[in-house]
mmCIF file of C-alpha atoms in Angstrom:
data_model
loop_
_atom_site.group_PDB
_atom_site.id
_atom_site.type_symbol
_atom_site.label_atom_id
_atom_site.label_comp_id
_atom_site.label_asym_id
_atom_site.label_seq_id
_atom_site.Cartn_x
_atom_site.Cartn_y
_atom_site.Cartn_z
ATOM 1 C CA UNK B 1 99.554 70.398 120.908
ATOM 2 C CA UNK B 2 98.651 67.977 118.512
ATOM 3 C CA UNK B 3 100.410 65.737 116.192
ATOM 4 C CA UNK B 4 98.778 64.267 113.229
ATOM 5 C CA UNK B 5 100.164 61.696 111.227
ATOM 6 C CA UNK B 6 98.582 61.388 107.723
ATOM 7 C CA UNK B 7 98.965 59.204 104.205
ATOM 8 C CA UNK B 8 100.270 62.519 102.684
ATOM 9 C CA UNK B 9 102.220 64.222 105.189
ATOM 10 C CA UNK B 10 101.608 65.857 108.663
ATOM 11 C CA UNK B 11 100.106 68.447 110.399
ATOM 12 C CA UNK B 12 100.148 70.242 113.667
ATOM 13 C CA UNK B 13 96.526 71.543 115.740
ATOM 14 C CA UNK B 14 94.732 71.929 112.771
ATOM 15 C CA UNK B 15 97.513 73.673 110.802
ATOM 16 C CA UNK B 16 98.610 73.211 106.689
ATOM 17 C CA UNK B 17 99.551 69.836 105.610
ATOM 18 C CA UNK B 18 103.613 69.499 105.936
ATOM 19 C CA UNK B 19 105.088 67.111 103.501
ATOM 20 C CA UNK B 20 107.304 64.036 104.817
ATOM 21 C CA UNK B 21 109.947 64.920 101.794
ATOM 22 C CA UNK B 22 110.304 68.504 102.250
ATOM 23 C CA UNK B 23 113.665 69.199 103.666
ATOM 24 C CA UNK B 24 112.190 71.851 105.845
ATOM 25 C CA UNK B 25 110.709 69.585 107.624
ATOM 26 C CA UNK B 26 113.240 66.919 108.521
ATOM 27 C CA UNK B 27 114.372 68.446 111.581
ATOM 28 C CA UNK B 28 111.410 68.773 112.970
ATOM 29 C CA UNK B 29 110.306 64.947 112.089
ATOM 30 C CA UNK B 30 114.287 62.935 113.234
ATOM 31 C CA UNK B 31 113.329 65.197 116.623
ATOM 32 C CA UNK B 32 110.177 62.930 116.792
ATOM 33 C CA UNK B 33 111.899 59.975 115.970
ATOM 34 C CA UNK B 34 114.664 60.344 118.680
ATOM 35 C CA UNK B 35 111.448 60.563 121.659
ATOM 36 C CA UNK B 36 112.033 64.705 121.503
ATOM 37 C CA UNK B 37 109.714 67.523 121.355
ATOM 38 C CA UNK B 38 110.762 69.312 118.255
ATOM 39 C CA UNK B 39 112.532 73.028 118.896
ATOM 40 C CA UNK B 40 110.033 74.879 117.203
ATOM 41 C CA UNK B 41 106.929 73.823 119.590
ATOM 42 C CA UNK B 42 109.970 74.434 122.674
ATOM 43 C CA UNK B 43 109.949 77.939 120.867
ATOM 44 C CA UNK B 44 106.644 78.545 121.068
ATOM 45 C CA UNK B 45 105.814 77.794 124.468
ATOM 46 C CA UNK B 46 108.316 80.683 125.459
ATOM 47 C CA UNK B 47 109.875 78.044 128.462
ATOM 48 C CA UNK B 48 106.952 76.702 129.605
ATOM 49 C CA UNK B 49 105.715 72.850 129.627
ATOM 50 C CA UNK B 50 105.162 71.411 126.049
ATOM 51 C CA UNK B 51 102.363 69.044 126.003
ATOM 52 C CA UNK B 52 102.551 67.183 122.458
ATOM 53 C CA UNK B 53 100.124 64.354 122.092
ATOM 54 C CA UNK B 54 99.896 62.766 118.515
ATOM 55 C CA UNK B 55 97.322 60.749 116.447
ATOM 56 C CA UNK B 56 98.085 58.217 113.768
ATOM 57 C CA UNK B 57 95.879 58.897 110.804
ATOM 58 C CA UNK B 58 97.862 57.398 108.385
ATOM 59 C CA UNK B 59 95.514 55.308 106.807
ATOM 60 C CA UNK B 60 93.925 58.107 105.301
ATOM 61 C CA UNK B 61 94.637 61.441 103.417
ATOM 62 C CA UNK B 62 94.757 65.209 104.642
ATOM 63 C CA UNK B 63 92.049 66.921 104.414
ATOM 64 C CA UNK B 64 92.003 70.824 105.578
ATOM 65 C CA UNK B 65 89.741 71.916 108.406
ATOM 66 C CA UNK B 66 86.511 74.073 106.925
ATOM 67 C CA UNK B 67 87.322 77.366 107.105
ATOM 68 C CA UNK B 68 85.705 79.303 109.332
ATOM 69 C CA UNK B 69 82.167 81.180 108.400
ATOM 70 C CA UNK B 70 82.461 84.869 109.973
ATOM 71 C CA UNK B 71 78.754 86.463 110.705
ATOM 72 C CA UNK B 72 78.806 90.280 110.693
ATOM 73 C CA UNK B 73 77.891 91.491 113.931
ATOM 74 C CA UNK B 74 74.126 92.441 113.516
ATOM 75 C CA UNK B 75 73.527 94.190 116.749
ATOM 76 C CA UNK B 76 73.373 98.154 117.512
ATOM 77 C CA UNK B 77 75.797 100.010 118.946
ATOM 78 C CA UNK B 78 76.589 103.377 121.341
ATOM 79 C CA UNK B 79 78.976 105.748 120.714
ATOM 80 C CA UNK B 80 80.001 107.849 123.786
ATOM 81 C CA UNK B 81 81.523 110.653 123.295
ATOM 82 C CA UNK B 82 84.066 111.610 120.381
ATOM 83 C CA UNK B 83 86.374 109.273 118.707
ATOM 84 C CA UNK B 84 88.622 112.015 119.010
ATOM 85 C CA UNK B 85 88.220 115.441 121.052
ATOM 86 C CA UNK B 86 88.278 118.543 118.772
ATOM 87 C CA UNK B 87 90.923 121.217 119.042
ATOM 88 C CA UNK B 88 90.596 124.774 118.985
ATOM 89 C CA UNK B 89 93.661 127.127 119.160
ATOM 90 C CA UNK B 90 94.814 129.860 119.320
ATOM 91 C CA UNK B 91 97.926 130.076 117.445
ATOM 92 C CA UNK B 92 98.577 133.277 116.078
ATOM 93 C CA UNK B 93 100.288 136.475 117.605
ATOM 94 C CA UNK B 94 96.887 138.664 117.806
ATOM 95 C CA UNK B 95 93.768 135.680 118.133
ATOM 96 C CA UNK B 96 90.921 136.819 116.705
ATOM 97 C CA UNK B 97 89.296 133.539 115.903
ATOM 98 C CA UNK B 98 85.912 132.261 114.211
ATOM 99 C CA UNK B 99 84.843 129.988 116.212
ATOM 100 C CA UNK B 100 81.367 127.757 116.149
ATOM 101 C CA UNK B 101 79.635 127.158 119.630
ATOM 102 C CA UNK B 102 77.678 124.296 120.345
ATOM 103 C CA UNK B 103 74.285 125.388 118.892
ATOM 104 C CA UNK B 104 76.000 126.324 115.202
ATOM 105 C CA UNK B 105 75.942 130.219 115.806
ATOM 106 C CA UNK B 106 79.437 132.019 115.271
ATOM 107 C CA UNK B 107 81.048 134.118 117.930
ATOM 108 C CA UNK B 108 84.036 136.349 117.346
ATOM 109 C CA UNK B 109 86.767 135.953 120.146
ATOM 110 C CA UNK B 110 88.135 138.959 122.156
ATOM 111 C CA UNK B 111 91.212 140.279 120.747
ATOM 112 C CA UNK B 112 93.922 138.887 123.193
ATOM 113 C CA UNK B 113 97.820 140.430 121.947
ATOM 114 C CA UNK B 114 100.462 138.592 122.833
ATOM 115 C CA UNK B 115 103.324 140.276 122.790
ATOM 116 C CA UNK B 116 106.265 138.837 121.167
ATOM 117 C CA UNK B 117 109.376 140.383 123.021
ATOM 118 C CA UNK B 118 108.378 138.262 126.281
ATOM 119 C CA UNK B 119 107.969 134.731 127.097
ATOM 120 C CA UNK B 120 104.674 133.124 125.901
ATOM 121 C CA UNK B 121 103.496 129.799 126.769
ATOM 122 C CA UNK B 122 100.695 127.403 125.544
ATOM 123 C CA UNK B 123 97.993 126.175 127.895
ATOM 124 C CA UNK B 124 95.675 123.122 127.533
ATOM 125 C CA UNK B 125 92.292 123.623 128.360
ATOM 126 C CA UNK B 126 90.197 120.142 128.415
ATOM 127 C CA UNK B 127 86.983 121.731 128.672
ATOM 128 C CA UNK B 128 83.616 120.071 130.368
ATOM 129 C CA UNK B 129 82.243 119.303 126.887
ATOM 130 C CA UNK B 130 85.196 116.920 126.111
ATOM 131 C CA UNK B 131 87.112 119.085 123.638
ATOM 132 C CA UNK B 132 90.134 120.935 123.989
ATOM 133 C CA UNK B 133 91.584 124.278 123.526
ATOM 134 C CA UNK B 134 95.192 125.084 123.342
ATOM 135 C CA UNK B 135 95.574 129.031 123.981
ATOM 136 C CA UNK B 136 98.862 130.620 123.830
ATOM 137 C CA UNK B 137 99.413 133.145 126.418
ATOM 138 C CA UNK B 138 102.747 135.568 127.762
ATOM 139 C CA UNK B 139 103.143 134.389 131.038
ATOM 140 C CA UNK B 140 102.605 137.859 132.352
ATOM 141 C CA UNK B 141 98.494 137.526 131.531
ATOM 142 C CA UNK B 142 96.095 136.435 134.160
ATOM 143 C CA UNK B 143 93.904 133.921 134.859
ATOM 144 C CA UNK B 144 91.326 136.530 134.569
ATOM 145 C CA UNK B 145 92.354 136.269 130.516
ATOM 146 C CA UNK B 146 92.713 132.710 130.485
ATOM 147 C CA UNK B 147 88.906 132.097 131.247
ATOM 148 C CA UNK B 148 87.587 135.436 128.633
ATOM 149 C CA UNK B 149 89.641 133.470 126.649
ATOM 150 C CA UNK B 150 87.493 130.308 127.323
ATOM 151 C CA UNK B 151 84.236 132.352 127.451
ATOM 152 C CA UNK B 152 84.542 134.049 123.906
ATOM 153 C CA UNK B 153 84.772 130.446 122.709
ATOM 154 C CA UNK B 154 82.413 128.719 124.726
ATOM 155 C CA UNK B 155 80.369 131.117 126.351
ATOM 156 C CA UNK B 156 77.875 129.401 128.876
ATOM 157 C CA UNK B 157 77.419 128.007 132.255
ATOM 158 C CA UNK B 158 79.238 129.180 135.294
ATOM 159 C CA UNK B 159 82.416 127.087 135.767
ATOM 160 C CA UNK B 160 85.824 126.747 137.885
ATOM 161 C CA UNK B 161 89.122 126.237 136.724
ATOM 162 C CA UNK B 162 91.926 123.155 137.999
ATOM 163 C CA UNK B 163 94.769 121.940 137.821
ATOM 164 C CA UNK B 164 96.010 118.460 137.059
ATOM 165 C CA UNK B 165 98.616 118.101 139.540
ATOM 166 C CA UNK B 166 98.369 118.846 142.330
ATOM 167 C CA UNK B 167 94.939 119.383 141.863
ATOM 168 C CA UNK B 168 93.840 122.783 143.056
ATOM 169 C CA UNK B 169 90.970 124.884 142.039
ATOM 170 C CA UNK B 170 92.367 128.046 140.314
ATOM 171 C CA UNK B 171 90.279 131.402 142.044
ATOM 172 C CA UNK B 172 92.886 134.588 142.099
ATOM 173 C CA UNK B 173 91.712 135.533 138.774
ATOM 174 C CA UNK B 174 94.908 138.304 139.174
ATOM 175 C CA UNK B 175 96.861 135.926 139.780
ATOM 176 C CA UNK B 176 99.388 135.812 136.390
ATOM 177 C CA UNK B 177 100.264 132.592 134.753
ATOM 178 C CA UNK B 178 103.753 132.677 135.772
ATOM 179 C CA UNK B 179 102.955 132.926 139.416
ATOM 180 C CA UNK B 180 100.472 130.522 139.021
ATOM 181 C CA UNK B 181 103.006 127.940 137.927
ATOM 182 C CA UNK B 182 100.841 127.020 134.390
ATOM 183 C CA UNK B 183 103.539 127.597 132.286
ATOM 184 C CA UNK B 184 103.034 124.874 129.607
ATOM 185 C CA UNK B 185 100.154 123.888 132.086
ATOM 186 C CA UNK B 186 97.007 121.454 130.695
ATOM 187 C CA UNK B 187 94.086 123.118 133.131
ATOM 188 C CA UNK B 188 90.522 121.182 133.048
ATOM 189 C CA UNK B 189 87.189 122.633 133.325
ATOM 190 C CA UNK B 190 84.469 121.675 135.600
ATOM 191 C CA UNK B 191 80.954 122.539 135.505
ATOM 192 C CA UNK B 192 79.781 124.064 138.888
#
């Protein structure tokens, strides 16, 4: 750090101009006098070494450093991906959603009911495409309906289902979501 003496007052680094008179300053300036690094620059190192050197400029007046001049960054750019992954759910008790695949035409989902009088849960699918459905499901449904599920929304290319953790492909399409232990699950899709 730097301490500069001037006509008017002093400064620190190339900080504002701090006037000998103001009161504010006075501890800061009789810790000087006594030979001791002021408290606030002990503050700021956060207990490390405080290196204060200082330069006598008293023979002439303040003058504040030029500010800055800030050129816009000119080059080009790449976005990958989305900012932020869309969401698709399936919220309500009977889904029969609109949804809009990839090239703009409209598909209408399979009617999956979910039956209210037993346990449901929600699954996360991050599909291969970087979005993300959330489908709710009774745990008694398969994985069979998790992936027609998938397919009425984003029919396409053959693909296999995992887990997170422990990752483990998901095959027994019989196999119900209870047993399969996805209850509240987020499962990702991978292109084969």
């Amino acid at each position: 750090r730097i301490l500069k003496l001037w006509s008017n007052g002093f400064s620190v680094d190339d900080g504002e101009l701090r006037q000998y008179t103001d009161a504010r300053q006075q501890e800061f300036l009789e810790s000087i006098k006594r030979g001791e690094i002021p408290q606030e620059l002990v503050a700021d190192a956060r207990g490390g070494e405080v290196d204060l050197d200082m330069e006598d400029h008293r023979d002439s007046e303040f003058k504040p450093p030029p500010k800055p001049k800030y050129i816009a960054f000119s080059g080009s750019g790449h976005q990958l991906g989305s900012p932020t992954p869309n969401v698709v759910g399936e919220g309500s008790n009977k889904s029969s959603e609109k949804t809009v695949n990839q090239s703009g035409g409209s598909i209408v989902a399979k009617q999956l009911s979910i039956r209210d009088n037993e346990a449901t849960t929600t699954i996360q699918v991050r599909l291969a495409d970087g979005t993300r459905l959330i489908l709710k499901f009774n745990l008694t449904h398969t994985i069979a309906d998790i992936r027609e599920s998938i397919d009425a929304q984003r029919p396409g290319r053959p693909y296999s289902l995992m887990t997170t953790f422990p990752n483990r492909e998901l095959t027994d399409n019989s196999q119900t979501i209870n047993n399969a232990n996805l209850n509240n699950a987020v499962i990702l899709q991978r292109y084969k």
